[in-house]
Amino acid sequence: MVNDVEPYRWLKVLVNAAINPVTAILRARNGVILEDSNARALAEAVVREGVEVVNRLDIRLPSDPLVETLRVAETTRDNKSSMLQDVLNRRRTEVDYINGAIVIKGREVGVNTPVNYVLWLLVKALEVSSYK
């Protein structure tokens, strides 16, 4: 039990924002974040932007989100992220609630989040193209 769930919720959002859209776009398992330097660079950029938003919100995260992202990518390296599964199964993804939430909250607090924005748009485009 914790007194304030918000820091934990934001940590989970940042980890999911870094892993899920990258795996969905690349159509790769979670381990791609560790195995491909470009995928890792994207994940790191997503986390950096998210941390800026969280800092502006004056939220203290319970642990380092990049360390947590890499830990989750390692422990789930053979898994297909939920976002990848949604894309493969032609379902709507949760990208609006993950990367989209970072972008929207970033706008509210004056933080630019271009990497999250591009990933949000790319996954939304995948959703539309998957319905055809």
Short mmCIF file of C-alpha atoms in Angstrom, two decimals:
data_model
loop_
_atom_site.label_atom_id
_atom_site.label_comp_id
_atom_site.label_asym_id
_atom_site.label_seq_id
_atom_site.Cartn_x
_atom_site.Cartn_y
_atom_site.Cartn_z
CA MET A 1 0.00 0.00 0.00
CA VAL A 2 1.14 3.53 -0.79
CA ASN A 3 -0.23 6.89 0.27
CA ASP A 4 -0.03 8.40 -3.22
CA VAL A 5 -0.50 6.22 -6.28
CA GLU A 6 0.16 9.03 -8.78
CA PRO A 7 3.99 8.63 -8.90
CA TYR A 8 3.59 4.89 -9.52
CA ARG A 9 0.97 5.48 -12.19
CA TRP A 10 3.28 7.92 -13.98
CA LEU A 11 6.21 5.49 -13.73
CA LYS A 12 4.08 2.82 -15.41
CA VAL A 13 2.95 5.28 -18.09
CA LEU A 14 6.57 6.21 -18.89
CA VAL A 15 7.69 2.58 -19.10
CA ASN A 16 4.75 1.64 -21.32
CA ALA A 17 5.23 4.76 -23.46
CA ALA A 18 8.84 3.78 -24.08
CA ILE A 19 8.25 0.11 -24.90
CA ASN A 20 4.79 -0.35 -26.38
CA PRO A 21 4.69 2.00 -29.39
CA VAL A 22 8.23 1.13 -30.43
CA THR A 23 7.43 -2.58 -30.42
CA ALA A 24 4.12 -2.00 -32.20
CA ILE A 25 5.70 0.08 -34.96
CA LEU A 26 8.63 -2.31 -35.41
CA ARG A 27 6.38 -5.34 -34.95
CA ALA A 28 8.96 -6.76 -32.60
CA ARG A 29 9.04 -8.30 -29.14
CA ASN A 30 9.97 -6.21 -26.10
CA GLY A 31 13.62 -7.28 -26.30
CA VAL A 32 14.07 -5.04 -29.34
CA ILE A 33 14.53 -2.14 -26.89
CA LEU A 34 17.69 -3.86 -25.63
CA GLU A 35 18.91 -5.36 -28.91
CA ASP A 36 18.52 -2.46 -31.34
CA SER A 37 20.35 0.79 -30.60
CA ASN A 38 17.80 2.83 -32.56
CA ALA A 39 14.88 1.33 -30.65
CA ARG A 40 16.69 1.98 -27.38
CA ALA A 41 17.41 5.59 -28.38
CA LEU A 42 13.70 6.10 -29.09
CA ALA A 43 12.74 4.58 -25.75
CA GLU A 44 15.26 6.79 -23.95
CA ALA A 45 13.92 9.91 -25.68
CA VAL A 46 10.36 9.01 -24.71
CA VAL A 47 11.41 8.60 -21.09
CA ARG A 48 13.35 11.90 -21.07
CA GLU A 49 10.32 13.79 -22.37
CA GLY A 50 8.04 12.09 -19.87
CA VAL A 51 10.37 12.92 -17.00
CA GLU A 52 10.26 16.59 -18.02
CA VAL A 53 6.45 16.49 -17.84
CA VAL A 54 6.48 14.69 -14.49
CA ASN A 55 9.00 17.15 -13.08
CA ARG A 56 6.85 20.07 -14.20
CA LEU A 57 3.92 18.41 -12.42
CA ASP A 58 6.10 18.24 -9.30
CA ILE A 59 5.72 14.48 -9.06
CA ARG A 60 8.57 12.50 -7.53
CA LEU A 61 8.85 9.11 -9.25
CA PRO A 62 9.50 6.09 -7.01
CA SER A 63 12.42 4.90 -9.17
CA ASP A 64 14.45 5.86 -12.23
CA PRO A 65 12.12 5.40 -15.21
CA LEU A 66 14.90 4.54 -17.67
CA VAL A 67 16.29 1.86 -15.37
CA GLU A 68 12.74 0.55 -14.92
CA THR A 69 12.13 0.58 -18.67
CA LEU A 70 15.25 -1.47 -19.34
CA ARG A 71 14.39 -3.84 -16.47
CA VAL A 72 10.90 -4.42 -17.86
CA ALA A 73 12.26 -4.87 -21.40
CA GLU A 74 14.69 -7.46 -20.06
CA THR A 75 12.21 -9.40 -17.93
CA THR A 76 9.63 -9.38 -20.74
CA ARG A 77 12.07 -9.57 -23.66
CA ASP A 78 10.21 -12.45 -25.37
CA ASN A 79 6.75 -10.91 -24.89
CA LYS A 80 4.70 -9.07 -27.46
CA SER A 81 3.54 -5.81 -25.91
CA SER A 82 -0.19 -5.28 -25.60
CA MET A 83 0.07 -2.51 -28.19
CA LEU A 84 1.79 -4.82 -30.67
CA GLN A 85 -0.86 -7.46 -30.04
CA ASP A 86 -3.58 -4.89 -30.66
CA VAL A 87 -2.00 -3.78 -33.94
CA LEU A 88 -1.52 -7.37 -35.10
CA ASN A 89 -5.13 -8.19 -34.20
CA ARG A 90 -6.52 -5.02 -35.79
CA ARG A 91 -7.79 -3.55 -32.54
CA ARG A 92 -7.61 -0.03 -31.15
CA THR A 93 -4.58 0.44 -28.97
CA GLU A 94 -4.13 2.26 -25.69
CA VAL A 95 -1.73 4.80 -27.27
CA ASP A 96 -4.12 7.69 -26.53
CA TYR A 97 -3.85 6.92 -22.82
CA ILE A 98 -0.08 6.44 -22.83
CA ASN A 99 1.89 8.58 -25.31
CA GLY A 100 -1.15 10.74 -26.00
CA ALA A 101 -1.51 11.46 -22.28
CA ILE A 102 2.14 12.53 -22.08
CA VAL A 103 1.69 14.85 -25.05
CA ILE A 104 -1.53 16.40 -23.73
CA LYS A 105 -0.21 16.84 -20.20
CA GLY A 106 3.03 18.21 -21.66
CA ARG A 107 1.07 20.86 -23.55
CA GLU A 108 -0.79 21.78 -20.36
CA VAL A 109 2.44 22.36 -18.43
CA GLY A 110 4.50 23.86 -21.28
CA VAL A 111 6.74 20.88 -22.08
CA ASN A 112 7.39 19.97 -25.71
CA THR A 113 7.10 16.22 -26.34
CA PRO A 114 7.88 15.68 -30.05
CA VAL A 115 9.01 12.05 -29.80
CA ASN A 116 5.89 11.00 -27.91
CA TYR A 117 3.81 12.98 -30.40
CA VAL A 118 5.32 11.25 -33.44
CA LEU A 119 4.96 7.81 -31.86
CA TRP A 120 1.33 8.65 -30.98
CA LEU A 121 0.63 9.62 -34.59
CA LEU A 122 2.41 6.59 -36.04
CA VAL A 123 0.48 4.15 -33.87
CA LYS A 124 -2.79 5.93 -34.67
CA ALA A 125 -1.92 5.57 -38.38
CA LEU A 126 -1.24 1.87 -37.82
CA GLU A 127 -4.63 1.51 -36.20
CA VAL A 128 -6.37 3.10 -39.18
CA SER A 129 -4.42 1.07 -41.72
CA SER A 130 -5.14 -2.11 -39.76
CA TYR A 131 -8.89 -1.59 -40.09
CA LYS A 132 -8.75 -1.66 -43.90
#
